[in-house]
PDB file of C-alpha atoms in Angstrom:
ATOM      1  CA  UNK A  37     -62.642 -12.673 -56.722  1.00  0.00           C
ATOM      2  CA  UNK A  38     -59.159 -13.443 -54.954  1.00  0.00           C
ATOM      3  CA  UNK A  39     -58.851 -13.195 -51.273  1.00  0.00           C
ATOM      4  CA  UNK A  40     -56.932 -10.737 -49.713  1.00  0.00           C
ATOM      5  CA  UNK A  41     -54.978 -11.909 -46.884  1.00  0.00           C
ATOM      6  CA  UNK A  42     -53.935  -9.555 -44.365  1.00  0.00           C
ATOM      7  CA  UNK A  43     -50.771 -10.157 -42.110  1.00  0.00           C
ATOM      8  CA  UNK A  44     -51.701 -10.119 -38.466  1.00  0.00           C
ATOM      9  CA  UNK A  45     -48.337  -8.342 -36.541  1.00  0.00           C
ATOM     10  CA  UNK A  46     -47.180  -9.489 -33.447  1.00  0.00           C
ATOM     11  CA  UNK A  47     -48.258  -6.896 -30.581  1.00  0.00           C
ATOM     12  CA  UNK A  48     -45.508  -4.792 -29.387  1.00  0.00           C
ATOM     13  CA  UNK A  49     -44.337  -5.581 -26.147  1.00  0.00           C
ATOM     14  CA  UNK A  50     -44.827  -2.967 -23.470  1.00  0.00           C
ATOM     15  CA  UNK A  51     -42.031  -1.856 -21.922  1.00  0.00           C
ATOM     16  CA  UNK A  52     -41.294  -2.946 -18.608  1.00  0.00           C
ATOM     17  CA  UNK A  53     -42.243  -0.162 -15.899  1.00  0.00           C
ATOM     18  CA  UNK A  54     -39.298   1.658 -14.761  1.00  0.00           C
ATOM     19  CA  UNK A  55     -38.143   0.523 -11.157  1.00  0.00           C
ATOM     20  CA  UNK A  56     -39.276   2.569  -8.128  1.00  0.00           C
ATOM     21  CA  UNK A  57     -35.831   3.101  -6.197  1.00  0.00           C
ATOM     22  CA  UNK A  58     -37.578   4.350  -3.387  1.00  0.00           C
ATOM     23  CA  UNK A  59     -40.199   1.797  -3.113  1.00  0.00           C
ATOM     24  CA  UNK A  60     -37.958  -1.143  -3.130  1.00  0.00           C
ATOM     25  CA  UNK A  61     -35.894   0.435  -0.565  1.00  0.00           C
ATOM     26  CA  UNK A  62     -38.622   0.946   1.324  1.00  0.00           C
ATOM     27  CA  UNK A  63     -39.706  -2.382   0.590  1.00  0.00           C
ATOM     28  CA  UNK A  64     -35.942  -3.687   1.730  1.00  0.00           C
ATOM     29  CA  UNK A  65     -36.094  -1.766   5.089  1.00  0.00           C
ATOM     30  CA  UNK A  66     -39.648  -2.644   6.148  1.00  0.00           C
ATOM     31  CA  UNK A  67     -38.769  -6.330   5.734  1.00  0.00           C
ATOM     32  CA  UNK A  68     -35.686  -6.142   7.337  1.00  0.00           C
ATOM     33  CA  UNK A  69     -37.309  -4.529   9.841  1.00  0.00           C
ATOM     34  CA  UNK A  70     -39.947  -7.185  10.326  1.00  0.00           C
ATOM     35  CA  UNK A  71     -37.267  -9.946   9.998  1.00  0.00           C
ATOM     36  CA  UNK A  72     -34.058  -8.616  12.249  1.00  0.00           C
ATOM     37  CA  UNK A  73     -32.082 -11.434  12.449  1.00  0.00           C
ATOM     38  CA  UNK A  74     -31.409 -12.016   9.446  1.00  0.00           C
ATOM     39  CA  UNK A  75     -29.084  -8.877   9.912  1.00  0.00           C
ATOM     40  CA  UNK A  76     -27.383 -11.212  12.717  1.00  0.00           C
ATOM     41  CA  UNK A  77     -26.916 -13.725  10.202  1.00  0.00           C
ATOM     42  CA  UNK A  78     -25.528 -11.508   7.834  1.00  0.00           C
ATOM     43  CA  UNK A  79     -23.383 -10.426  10.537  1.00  0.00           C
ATOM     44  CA  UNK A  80     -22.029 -13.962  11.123  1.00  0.00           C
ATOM     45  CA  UNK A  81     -21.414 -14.489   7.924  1.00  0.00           C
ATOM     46  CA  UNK A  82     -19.261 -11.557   7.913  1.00  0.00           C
ATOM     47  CA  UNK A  83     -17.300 -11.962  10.604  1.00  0.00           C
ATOM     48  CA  UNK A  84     -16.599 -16.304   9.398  1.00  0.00           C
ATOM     49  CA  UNK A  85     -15.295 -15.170   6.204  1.00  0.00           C
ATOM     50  CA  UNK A  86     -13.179 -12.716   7.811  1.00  0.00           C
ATOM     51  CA  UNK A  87     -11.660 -14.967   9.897  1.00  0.00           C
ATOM     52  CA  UNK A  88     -11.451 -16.831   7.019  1.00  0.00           C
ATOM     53  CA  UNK A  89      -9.317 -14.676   5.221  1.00  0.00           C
ATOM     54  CA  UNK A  90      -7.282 -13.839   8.397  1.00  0.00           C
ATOM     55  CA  UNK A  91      -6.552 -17.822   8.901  1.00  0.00           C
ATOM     56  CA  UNK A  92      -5.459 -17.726   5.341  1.00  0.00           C
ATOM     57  CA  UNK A  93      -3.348 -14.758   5.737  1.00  0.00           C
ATOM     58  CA  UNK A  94      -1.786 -15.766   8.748  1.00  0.00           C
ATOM     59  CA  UNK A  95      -0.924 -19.289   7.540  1.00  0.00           C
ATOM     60  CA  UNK A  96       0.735 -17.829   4.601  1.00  0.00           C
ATOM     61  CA  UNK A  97       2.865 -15.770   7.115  1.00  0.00           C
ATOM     62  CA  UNK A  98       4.062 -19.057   9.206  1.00  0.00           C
ATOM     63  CA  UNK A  99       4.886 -20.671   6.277  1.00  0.00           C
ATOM     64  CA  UNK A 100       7.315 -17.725   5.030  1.00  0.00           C
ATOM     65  CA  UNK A 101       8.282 -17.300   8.181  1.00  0.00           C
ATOM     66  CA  UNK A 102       8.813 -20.534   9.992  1.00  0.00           C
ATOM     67  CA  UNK A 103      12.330 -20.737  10.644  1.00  0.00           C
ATOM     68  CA  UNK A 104      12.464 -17.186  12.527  1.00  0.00           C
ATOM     69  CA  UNK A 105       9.100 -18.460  14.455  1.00  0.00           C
ATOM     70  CA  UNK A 106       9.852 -21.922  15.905  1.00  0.00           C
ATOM     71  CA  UNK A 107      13.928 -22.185  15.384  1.00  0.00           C
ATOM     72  CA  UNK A 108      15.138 -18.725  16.229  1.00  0.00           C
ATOM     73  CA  UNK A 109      18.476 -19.570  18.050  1.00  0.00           C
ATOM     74  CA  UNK A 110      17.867 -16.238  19.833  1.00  0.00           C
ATOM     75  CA  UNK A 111      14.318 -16.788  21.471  1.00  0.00           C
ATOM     76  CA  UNK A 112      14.559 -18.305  25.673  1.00  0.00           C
ATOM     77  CA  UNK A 113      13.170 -22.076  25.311  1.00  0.00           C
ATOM     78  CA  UNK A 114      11.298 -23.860  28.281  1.00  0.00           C
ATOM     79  CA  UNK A 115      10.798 -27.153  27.956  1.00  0.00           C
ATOM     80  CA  UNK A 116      12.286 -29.663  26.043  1.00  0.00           C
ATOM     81  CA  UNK A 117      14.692 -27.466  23.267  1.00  0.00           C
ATOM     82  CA  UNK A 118      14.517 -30.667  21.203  1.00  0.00           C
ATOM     83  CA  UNK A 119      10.870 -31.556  21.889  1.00  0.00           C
ATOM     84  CA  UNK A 120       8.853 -32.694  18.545  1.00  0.00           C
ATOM     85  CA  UNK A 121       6.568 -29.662  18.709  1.00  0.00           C
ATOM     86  CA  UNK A 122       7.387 -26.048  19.571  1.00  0.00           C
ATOM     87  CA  UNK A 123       4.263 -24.070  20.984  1.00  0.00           C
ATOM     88  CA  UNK A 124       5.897 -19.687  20.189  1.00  0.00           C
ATOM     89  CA  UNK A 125       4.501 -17.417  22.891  1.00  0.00           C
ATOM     90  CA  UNK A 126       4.268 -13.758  22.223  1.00  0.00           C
ATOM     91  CA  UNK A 127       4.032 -12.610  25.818  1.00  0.00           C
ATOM     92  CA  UNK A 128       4.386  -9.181  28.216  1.00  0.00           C
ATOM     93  CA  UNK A 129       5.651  -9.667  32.094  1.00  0.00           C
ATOM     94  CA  UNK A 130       2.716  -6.723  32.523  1.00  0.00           C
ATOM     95  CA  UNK A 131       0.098  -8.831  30.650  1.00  0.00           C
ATOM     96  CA  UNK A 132      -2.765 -10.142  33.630  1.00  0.00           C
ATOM     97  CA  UNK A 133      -3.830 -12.807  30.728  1.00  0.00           C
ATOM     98  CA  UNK A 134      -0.504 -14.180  30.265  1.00  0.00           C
ATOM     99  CA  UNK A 135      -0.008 -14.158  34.360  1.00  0.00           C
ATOM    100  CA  UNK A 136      -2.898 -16.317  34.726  1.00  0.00           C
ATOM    101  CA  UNK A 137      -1.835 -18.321  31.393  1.00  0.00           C
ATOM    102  CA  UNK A 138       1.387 -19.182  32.663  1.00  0.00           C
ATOM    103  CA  UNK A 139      -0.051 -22.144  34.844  1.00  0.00           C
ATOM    104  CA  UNK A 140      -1.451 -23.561  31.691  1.00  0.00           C
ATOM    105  CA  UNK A 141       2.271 -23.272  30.029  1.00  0.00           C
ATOM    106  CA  UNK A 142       3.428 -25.113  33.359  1.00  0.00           C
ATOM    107  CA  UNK A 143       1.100 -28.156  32.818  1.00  0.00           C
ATOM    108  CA  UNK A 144       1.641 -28.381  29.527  1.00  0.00           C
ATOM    109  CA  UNK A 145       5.212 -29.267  29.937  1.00  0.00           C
ATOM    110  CA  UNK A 146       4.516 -31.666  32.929  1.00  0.00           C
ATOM    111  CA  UNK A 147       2.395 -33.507  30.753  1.00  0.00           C
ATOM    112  CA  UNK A 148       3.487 -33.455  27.306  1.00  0.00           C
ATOM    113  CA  UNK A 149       7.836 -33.894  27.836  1.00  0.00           C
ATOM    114  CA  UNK A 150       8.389 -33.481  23.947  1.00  0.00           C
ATOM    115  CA  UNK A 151       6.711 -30.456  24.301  1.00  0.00           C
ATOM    116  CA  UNK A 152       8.706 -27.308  23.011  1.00  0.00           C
ATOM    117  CA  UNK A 153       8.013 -23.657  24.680  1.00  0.00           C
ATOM    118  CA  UNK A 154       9.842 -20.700  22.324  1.00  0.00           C
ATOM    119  CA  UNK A 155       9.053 -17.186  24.296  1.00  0.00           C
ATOM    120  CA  UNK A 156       9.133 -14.287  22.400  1.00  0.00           C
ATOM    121  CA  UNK A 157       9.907 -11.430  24.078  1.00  0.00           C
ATOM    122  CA  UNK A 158       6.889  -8.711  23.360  1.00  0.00           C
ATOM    123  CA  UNK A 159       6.700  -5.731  25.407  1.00  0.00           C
ATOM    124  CA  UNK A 160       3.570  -3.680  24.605  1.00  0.00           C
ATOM    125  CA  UNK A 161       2.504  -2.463  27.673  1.00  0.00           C
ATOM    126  CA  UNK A 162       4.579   0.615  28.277  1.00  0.00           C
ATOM    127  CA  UNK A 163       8.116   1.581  29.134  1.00  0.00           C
ATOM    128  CA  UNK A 164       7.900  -0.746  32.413  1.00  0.00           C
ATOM    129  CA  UNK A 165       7.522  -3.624  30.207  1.00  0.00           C
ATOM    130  CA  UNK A 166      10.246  -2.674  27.686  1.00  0.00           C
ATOM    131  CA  UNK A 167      12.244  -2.380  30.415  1.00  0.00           C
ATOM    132  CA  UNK A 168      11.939  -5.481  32.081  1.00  0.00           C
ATOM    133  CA  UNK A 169      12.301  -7.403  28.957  1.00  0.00           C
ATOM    134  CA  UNK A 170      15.232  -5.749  28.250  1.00  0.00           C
ATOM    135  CA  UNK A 171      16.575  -7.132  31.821  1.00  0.00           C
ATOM    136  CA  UNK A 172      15.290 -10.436  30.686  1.00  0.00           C
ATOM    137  CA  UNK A 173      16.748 -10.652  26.888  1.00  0.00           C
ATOM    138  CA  UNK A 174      20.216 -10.087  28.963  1.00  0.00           C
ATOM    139  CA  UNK A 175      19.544 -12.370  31.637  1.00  0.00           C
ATOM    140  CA  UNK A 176      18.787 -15.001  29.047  1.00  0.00           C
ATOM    141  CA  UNK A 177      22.147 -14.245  26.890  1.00  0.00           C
ATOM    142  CA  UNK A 178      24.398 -13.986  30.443  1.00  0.00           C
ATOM    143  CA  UNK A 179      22.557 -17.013  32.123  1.00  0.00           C
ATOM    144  CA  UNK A 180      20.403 -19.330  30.264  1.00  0.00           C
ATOM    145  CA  UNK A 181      20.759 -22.002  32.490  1.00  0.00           C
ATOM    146  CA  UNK A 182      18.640 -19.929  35.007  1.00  0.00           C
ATOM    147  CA  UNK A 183      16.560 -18.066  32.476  1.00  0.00           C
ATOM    148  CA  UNK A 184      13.382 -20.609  33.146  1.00  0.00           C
ATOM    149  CA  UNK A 185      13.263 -19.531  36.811  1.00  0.00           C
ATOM    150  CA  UNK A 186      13.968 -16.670  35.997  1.00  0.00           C
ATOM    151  CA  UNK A 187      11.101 -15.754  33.592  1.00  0.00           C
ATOM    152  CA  UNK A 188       8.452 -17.691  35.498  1.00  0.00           C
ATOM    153  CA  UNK A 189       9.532 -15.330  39.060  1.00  0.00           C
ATOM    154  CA  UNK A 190       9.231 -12.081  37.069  1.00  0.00           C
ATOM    155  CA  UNK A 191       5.976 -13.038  35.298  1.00  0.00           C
ATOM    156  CA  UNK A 192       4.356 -14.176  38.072  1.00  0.00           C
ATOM    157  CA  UNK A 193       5.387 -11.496  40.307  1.00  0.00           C
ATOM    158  CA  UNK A 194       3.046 -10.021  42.529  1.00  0.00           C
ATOM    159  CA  UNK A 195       2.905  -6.599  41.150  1.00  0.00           C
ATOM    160  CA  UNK A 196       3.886  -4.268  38.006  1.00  0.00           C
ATOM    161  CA  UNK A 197       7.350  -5.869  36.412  1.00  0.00           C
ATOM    162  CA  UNK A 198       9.710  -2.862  35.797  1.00  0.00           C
ATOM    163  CA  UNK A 199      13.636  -2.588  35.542  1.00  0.00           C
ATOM    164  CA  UNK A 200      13.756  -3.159  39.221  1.00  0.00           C
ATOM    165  CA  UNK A 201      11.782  -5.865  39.991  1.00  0.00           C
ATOM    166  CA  UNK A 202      13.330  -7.238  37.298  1.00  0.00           C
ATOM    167  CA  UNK A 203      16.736  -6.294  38.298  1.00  0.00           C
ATOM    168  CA  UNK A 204      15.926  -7.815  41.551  1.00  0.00           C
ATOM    169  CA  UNK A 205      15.119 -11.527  40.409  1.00  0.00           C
ATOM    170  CA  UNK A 206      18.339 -11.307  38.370  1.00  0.00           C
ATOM    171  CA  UNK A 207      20.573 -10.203  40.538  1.00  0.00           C
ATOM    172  CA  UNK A 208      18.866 -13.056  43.534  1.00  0.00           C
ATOM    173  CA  UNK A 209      19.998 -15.422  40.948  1.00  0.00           C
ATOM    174  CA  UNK A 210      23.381 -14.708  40.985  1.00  0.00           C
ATOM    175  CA  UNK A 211      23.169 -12.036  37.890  1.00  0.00           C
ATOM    176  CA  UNK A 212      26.148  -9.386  38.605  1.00  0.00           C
ATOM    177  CA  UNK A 213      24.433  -6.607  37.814  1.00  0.00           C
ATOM    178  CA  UNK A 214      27.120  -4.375  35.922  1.00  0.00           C
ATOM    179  CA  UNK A 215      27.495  -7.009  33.351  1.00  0.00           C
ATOM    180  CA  UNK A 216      23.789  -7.236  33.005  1.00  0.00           C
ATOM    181  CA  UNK A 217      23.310  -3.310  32.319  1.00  0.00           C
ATOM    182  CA  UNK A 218      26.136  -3.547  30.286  1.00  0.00           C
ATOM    183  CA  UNK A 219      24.606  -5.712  27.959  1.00  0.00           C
ATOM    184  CA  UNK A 220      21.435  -4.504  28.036  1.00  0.00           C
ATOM    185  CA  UNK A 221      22.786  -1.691  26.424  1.00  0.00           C
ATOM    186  CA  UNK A 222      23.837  -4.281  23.555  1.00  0.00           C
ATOM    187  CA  UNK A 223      22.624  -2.673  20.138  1.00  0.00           C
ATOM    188  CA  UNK A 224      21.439  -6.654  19.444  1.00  0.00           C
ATOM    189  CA  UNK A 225      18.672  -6.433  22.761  1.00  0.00           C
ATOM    190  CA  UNK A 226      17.047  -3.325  20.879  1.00  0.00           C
ATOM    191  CA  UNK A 227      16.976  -5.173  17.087  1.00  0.00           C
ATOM    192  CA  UNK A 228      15.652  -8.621  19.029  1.00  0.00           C
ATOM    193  CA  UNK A 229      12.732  -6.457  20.130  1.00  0.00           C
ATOM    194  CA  UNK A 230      12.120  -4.445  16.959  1.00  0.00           C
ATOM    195  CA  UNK A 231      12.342  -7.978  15.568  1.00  0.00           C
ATOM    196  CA  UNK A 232       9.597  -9.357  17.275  1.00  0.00           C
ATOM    197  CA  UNK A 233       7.555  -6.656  17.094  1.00  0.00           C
ATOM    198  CA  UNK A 234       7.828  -6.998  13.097  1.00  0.00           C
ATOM    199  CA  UNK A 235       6.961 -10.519  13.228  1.00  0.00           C
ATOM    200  CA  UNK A 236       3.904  -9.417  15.404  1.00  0.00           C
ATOM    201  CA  UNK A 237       2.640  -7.272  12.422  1.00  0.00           C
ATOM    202  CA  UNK A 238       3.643  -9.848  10.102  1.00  0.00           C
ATOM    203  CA  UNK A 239       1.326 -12.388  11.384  1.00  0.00           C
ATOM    204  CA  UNK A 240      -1.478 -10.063  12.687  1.00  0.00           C
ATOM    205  CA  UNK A 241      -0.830 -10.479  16.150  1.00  0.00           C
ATOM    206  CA  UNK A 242      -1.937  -7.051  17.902  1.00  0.00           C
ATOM    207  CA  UNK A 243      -1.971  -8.300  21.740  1.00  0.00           C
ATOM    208  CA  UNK A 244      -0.875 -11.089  24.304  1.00  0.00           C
ATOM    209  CA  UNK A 245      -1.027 -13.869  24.903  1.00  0.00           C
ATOM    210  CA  UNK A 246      -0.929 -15.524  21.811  1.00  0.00           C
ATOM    211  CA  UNK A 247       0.690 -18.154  20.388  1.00  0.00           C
ATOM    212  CA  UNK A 248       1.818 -20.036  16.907  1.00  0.00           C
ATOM    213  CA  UNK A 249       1.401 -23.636  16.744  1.00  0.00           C
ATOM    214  CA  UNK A 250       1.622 -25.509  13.402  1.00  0.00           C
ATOM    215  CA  UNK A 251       0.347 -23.489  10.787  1.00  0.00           C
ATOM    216  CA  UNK A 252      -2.578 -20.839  13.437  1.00  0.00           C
ATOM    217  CA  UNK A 253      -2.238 -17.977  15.307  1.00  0.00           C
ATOM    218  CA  UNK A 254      -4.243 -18.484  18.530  1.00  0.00           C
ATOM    219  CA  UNK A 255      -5.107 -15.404  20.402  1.00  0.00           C
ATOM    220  CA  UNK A 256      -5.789 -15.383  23.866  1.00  0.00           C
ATOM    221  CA  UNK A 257      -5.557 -17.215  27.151  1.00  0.00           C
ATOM    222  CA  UNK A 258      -7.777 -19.944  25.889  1.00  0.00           C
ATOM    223  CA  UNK A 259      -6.949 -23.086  28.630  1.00  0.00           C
ATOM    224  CA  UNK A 260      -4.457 -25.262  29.123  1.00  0.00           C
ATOM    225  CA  UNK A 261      -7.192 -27.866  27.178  1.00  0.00           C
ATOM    226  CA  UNK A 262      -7.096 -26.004  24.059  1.00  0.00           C
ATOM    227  CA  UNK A 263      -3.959 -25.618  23.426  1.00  0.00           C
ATOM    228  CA  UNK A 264      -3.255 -29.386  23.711  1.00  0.00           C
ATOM    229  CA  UNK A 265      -5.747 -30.326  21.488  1.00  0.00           C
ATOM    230  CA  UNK A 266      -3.887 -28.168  18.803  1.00  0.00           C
ATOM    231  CA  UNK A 267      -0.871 -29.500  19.309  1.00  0.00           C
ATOM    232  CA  UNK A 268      -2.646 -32.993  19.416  1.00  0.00           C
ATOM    233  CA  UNK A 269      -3.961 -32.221  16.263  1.00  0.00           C
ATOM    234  CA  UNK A 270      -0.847 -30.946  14.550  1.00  0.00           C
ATOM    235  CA  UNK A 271       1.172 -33.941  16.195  1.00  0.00           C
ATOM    236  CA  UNK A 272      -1.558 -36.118  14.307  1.00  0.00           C
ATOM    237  CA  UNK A 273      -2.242 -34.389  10.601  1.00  0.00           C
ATOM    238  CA  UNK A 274       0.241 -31.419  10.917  1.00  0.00           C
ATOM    239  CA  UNK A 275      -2.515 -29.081  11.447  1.00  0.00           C
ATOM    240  CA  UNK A 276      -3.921 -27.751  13.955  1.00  0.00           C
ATOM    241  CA  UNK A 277      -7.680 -28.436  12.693  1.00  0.00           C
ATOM    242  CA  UNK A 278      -7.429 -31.846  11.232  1.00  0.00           C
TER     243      UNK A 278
END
């Protein structure tokens, strides 16, 4: 009598329980609850890859932009106008951080005489400030020779810098000041300051001080130590991070 074989079937799988939205999210908040800093991490990691993308950004800006950023023939130079490296300030005569960063900028130069200062004119702080860069973008096109002493009386002078006090430092250094208002009237003074303020946006510069060197944008009145080390650093790899 033949055999009969039967076929055994594979079992069908069963299908996989449908997920619980609610229970994983409140399986998500009670551990994040119990373990809080991983929020700070996540947090940190954030705000590095921001800055990141920011460094990126603004290194692709000074790069398409580095000829109106170190070599504009219009922007005052302290220092040494043919010095091997050109630290750009973006700088208000109202700004308290760029007051107190101005003995850092004085150093700097004592110590390091290749050392190139290019000031860019950047009045944010209100009409008083527009003003008294206006006084200053004439001073600098009248006088040069005395724009230095100049700048450093009016941004370390002992109160709010306006048109007047302004005025008053120009006209002490032998300014005459008809001429002076006469050229601050000079369509060019307006574009050199809508100029700079586009450059500003450009590289993602929203306040002062701050500065270019190489291929960053540092922001802030960081020390007189800092700043060195970047220009050491650029001087040595042509970066500022080497």
């Amino acid at each position: 009598m033949p055999v009969e074989v039967v076929e055994e079937t594979a079992a069908e799988p069963a299908p996989a329980p449908a997920l619980d939205k609610v229970a994983i999210n409140a399986a998500i908040r009670e551990f994040l609850l119990e373990n809080p800093e991983i929020m700070l991490e996540v947090q940190d990691a954030l705000q590095e890859k921001q800055m990141v993308a920011q460094r990126e950004q603004q290194g692709e800006a000074i790069a398409a932009q580095k000829t109106n950023i170190f070599d504009n023939m219009s922007d005052p130079v302290l220092g040494n106008p043919d010095g091997d490296i050109a630290v750009v300030e973006f700088f208000d005569y109202n700004c308290g951080y760029c007051k107190r960063a101005m003995s850092d900028m004085i150093a700097m130069m004592e110590n390091d005489p290749e050392l190139k200062f290019v000031l860019k004119e950047f009045p944010i702080l209100g009409p008083d400030s527009e003003a008294s860069h206006r006084v200053a973008l004439a001073f600098s096109d009248i006088m040069p020779e005395k724009y230095p002493e100049f700048h450093l009386r009016l941004l370390g002078f002992d109160g709010r810098a306006s048109e007047e006090s302004a005025m008053m430092i120009a006209t002490d250094l032998g300014a005459d000041e008809a001429e002076l208002r006469a050229r601050m009237e000079d369509p060019s003074i307006s574009e050199r300051i809508r100029a700079t303020y586009a450059l500003a946006n450009e590289l993602g510069i929203t306040g002062t001080p701050a500065y270019v060197i190489g291929d960053e944008v540092v922001s802030g009145a960081l020390g007189e130590q800092v700043l060195m080390t970047k220009v050491a650093n650029v001087r040595e790899c042509g970066s500022t991070v080497c």
